[in-house]
Short mmCIF file of N, CA, C and O in Angstrom, two decimals:
data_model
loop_
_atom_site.label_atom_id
_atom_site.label_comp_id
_atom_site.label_asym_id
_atom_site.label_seq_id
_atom_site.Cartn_x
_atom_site.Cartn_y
_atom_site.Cartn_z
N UNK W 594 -6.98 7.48 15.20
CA UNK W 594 -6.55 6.10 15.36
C UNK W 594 -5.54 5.77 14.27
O UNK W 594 -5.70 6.07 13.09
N UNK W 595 -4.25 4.98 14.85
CA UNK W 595 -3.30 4.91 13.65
C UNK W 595 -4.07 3.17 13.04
O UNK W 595 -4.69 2.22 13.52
N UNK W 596 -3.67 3.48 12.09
CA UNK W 596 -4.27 2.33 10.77
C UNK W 596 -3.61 1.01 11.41
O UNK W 596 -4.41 0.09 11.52
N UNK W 597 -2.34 0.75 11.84
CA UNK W 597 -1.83 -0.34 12.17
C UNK W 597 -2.70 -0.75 13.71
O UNK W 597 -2.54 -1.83 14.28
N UNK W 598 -3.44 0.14 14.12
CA UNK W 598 -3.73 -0.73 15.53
C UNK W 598 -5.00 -1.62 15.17
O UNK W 598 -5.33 -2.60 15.83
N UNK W 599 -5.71 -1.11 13.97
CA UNK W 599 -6.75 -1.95 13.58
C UNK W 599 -7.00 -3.11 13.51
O UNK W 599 -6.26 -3.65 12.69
N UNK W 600 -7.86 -3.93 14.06
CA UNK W 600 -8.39 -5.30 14.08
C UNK W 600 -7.67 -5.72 12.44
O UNK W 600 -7.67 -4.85 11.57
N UNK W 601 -7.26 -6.72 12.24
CA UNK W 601 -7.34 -7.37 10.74
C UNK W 601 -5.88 -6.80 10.12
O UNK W 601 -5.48 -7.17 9.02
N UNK W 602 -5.26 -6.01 10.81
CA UNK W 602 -3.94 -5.52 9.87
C UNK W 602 -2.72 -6.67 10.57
O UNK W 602 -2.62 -6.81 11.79
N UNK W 603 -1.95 -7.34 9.69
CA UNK W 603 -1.24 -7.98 9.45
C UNK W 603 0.36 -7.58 9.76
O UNK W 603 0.99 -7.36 8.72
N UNK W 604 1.17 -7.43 11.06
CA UNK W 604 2.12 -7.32 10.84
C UNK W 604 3.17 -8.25 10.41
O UNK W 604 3.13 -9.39 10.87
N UNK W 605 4.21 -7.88 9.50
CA UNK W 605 4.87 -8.79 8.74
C UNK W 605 4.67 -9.72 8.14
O UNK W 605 5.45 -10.67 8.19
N UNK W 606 3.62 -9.72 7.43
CA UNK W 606 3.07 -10.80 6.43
C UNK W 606 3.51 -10.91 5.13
O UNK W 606 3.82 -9.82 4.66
N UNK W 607 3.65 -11.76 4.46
CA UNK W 607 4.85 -12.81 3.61
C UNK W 607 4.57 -11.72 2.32
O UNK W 607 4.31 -12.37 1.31
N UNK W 608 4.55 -10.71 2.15
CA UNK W 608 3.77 -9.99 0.96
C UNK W 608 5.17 -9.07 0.69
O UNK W 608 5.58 -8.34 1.59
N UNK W 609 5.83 -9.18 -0.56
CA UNK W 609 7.10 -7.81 -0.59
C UNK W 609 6.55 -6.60 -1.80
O UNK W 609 5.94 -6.76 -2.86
N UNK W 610 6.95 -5.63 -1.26
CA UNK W 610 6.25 -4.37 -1.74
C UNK W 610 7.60 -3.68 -2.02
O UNK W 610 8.35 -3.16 -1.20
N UNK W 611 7.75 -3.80 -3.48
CA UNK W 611 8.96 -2.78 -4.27
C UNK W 611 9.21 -1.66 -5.00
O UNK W 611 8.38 -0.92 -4.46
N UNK W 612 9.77 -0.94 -5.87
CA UNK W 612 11.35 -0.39 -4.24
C UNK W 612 10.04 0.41 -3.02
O UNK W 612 8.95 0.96 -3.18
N UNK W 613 10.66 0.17 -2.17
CA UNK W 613 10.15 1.03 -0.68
C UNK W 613 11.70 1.75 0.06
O UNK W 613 12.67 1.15 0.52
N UNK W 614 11.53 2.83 -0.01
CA UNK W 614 10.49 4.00 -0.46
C UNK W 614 10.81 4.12 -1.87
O UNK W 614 11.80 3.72 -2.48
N UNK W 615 9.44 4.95 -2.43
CA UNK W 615 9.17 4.92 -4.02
C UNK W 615 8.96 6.67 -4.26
O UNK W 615 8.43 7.46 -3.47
N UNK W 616 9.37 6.87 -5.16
CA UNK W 616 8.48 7.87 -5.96
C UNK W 616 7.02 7.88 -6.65
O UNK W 616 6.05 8.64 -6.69
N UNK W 617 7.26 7.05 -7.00
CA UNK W 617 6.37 6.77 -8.61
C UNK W 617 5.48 5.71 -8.48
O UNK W 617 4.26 5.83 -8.58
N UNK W 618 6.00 4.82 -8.29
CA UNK W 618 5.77 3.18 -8.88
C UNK W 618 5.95 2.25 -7.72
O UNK W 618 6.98 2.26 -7.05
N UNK W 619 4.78 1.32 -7.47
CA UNK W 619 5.56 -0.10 -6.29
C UNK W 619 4.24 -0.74 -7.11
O UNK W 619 3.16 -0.44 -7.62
N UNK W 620 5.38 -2.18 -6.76
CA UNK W 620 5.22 -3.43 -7.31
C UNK W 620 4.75 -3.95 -5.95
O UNK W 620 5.05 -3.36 -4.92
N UNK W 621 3.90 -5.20 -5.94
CA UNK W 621 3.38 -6.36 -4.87
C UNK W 621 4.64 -7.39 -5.93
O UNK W 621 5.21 -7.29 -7.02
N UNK W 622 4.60 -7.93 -5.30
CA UNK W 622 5.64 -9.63 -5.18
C UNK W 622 4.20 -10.84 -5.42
O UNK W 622 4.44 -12.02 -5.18
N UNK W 623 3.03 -10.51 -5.81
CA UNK W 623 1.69 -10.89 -6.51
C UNK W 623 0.87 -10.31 -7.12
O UNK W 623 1.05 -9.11 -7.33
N UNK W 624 -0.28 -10.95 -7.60
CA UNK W 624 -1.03 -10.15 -8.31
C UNK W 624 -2.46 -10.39 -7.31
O UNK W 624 -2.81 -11.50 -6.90
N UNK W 625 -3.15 -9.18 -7.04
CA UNK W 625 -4.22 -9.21 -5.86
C UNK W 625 -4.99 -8.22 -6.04
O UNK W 625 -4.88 -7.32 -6.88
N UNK W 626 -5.72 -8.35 -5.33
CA UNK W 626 -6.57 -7.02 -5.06
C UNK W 626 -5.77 -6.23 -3.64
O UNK W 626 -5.10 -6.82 -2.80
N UNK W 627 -6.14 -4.40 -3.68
CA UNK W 627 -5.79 -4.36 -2.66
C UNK W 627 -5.87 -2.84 -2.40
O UNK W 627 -6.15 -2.31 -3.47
N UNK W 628 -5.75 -2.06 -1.56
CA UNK W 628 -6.00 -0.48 -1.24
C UNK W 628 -4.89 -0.17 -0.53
O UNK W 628 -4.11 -0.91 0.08
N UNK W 629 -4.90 0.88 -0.66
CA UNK W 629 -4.06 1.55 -0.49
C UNK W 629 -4.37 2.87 0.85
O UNK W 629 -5.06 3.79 0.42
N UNK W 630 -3.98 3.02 2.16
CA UNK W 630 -5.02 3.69 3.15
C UNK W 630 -3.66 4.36 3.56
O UNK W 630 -2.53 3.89 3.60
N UNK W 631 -4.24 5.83 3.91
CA UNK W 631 -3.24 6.44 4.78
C UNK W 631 -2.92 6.16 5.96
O UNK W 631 -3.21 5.01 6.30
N UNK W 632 -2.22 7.07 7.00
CA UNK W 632 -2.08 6.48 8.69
C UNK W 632 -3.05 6.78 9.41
O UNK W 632 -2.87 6.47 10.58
N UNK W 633 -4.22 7.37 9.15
CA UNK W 633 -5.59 7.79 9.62
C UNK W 633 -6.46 6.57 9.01
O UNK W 633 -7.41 7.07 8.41
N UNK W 634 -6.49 5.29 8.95
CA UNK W 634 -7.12 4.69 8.04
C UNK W 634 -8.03 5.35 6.95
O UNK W 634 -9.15 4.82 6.92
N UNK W 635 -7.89 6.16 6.22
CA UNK W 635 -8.63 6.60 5.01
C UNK W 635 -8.29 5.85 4.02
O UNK W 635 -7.10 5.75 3.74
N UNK W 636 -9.40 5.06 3.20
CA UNK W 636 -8.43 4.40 1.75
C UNK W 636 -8.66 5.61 1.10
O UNK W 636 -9.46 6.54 1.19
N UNK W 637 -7.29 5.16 0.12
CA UNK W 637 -7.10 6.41 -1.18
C UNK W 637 -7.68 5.87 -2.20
O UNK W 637 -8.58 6.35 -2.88
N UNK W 638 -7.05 4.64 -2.34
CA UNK W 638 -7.27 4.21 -3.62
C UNK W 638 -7.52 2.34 -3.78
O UNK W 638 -6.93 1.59 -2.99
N UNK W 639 -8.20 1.91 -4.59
CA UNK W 639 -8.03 0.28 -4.57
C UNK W 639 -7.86 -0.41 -5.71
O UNK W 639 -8.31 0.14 -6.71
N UNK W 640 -7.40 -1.30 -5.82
CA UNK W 640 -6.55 -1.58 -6.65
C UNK W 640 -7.20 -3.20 -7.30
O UNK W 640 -7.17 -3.98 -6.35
N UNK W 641 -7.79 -3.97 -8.67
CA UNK W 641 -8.18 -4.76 -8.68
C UNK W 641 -7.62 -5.86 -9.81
O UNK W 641 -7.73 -5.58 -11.00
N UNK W 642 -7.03 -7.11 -9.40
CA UNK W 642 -6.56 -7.86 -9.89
C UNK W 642 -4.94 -7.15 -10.59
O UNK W 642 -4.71 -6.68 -11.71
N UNK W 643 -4.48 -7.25 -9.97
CA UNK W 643 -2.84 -6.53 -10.20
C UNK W 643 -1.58 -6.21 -9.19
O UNK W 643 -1.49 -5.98 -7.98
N UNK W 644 -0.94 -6.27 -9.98
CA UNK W 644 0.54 -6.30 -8.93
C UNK W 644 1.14 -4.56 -8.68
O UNK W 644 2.08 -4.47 -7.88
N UNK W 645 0.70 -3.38 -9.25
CA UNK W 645 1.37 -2.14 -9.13
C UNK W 645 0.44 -1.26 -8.65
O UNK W 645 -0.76 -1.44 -8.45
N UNK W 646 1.12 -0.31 -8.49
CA UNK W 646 0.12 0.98 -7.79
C UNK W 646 1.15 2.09 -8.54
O UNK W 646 2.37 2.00 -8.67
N UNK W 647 0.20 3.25 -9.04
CA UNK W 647 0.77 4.49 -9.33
C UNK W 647 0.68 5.44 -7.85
O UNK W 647 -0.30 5.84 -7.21
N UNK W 648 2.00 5.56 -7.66
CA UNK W 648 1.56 6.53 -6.23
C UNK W 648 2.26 7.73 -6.78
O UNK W 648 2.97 8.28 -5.94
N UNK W 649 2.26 8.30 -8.00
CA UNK W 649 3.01 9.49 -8.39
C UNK W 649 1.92 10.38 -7.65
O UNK W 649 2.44 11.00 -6.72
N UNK W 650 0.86 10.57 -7.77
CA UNK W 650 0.13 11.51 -7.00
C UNK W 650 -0.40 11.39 -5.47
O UNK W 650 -1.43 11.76 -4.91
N UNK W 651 0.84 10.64 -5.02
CA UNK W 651 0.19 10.83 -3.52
C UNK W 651 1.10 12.05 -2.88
O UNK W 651 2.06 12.40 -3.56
N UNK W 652 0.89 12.68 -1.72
CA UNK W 652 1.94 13.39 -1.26
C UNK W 652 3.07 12.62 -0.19
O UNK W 652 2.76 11.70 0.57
N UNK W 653 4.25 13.14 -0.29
CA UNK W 653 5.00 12.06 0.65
C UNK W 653 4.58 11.75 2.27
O UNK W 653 3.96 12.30 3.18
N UNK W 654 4.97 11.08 2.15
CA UNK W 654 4.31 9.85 3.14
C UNK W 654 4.54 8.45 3.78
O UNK W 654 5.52 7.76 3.50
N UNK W 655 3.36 8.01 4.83
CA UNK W 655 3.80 6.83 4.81
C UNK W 655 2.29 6.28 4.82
O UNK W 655 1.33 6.84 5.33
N UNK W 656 2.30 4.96 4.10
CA UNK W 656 0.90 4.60 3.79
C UNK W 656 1.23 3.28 3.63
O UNK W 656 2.32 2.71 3.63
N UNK W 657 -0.61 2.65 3.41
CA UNK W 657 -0.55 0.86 4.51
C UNK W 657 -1.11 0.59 2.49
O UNK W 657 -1.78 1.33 1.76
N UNK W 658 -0.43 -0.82 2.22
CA UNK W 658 -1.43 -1.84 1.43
C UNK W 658 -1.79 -2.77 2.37
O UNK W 658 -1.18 -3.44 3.21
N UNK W 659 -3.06 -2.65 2.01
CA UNK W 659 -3.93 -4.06 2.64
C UNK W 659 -4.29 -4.86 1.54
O UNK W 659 -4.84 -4.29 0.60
N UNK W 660 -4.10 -5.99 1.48
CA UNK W 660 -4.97 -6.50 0.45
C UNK W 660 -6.18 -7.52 0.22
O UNK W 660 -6.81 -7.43 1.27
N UNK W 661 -6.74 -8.31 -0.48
CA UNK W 661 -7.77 -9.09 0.34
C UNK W 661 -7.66 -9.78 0.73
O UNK W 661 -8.75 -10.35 0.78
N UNK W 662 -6.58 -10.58 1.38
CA UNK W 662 -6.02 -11.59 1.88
C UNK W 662 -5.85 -11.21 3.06
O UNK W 662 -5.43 -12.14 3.74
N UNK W 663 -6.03 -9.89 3.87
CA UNK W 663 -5.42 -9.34 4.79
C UNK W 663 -4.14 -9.11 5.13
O UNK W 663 -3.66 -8.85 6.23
N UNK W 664 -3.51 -9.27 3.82
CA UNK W 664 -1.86 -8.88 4.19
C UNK W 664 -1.28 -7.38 4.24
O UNK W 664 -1.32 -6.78 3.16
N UNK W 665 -0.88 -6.88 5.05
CA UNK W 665 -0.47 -5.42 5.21
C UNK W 665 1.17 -5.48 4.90
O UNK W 665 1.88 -6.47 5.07
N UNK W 666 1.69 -3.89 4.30
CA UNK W 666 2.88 -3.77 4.37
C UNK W 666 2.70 -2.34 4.18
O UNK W 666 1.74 -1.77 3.66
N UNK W 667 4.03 -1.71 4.81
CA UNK W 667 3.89 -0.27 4.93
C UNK W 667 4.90 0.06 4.05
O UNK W 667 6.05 -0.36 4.20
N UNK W 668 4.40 1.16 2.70
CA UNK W 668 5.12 1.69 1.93
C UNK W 668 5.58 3.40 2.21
O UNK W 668 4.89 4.07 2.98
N UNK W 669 6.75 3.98 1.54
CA UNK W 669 6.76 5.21 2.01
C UNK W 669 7.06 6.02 0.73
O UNK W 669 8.04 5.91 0.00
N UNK W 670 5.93 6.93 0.61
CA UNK W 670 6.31 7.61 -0.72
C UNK W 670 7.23 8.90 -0.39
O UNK W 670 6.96 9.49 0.66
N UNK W 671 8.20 9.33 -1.10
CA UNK W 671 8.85 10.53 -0.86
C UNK W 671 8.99 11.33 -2.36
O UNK W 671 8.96 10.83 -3.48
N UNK W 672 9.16 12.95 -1.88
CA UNK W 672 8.89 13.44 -2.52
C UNK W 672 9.72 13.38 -3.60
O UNK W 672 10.75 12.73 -3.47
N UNK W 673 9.39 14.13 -5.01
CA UNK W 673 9.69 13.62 -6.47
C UNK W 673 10.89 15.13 -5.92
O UNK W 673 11.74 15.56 -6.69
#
């Protein structure tokens, strides 16, 4: 099942997720809670009270923030 067909995921919701695509580093445009799930919905990782994510160790990709607000945006990590 791809992650975006899921009940509760948010397309285009007011949330900006920077730079996309990233290496390293993305910023939220707030400070939130929030996870980080591949395109298989698996979360990787979650994230609490903060605006960044280290994605230096993910492999390239494309992967969902959700956060607890239910806002989704799709980030794309590429390789270093």
């Amino acid at each position: 099942t791809d992650i975006t067909d899921t009940p509760g995921i948010v397309q285009g919701a007011p949330l900006n997720v920077y730079p996309n695509p990233t290496t390293r580093q993305v910023f939220l445009s707030k400070t939130t809670d929030f996870a980080i799930y591949d395109m298989y919905g698996k979360r990787l990782k979650v994230y609490r009270n903060t605006n960044q994510a280290d994605v230096n160790g993910f492999a390239a990709g494309t992967y969902v923030i959700v956060t607890a607000e239910n806002e989704s945006f799709k980030i794309v990590v590429e390789s270093k």
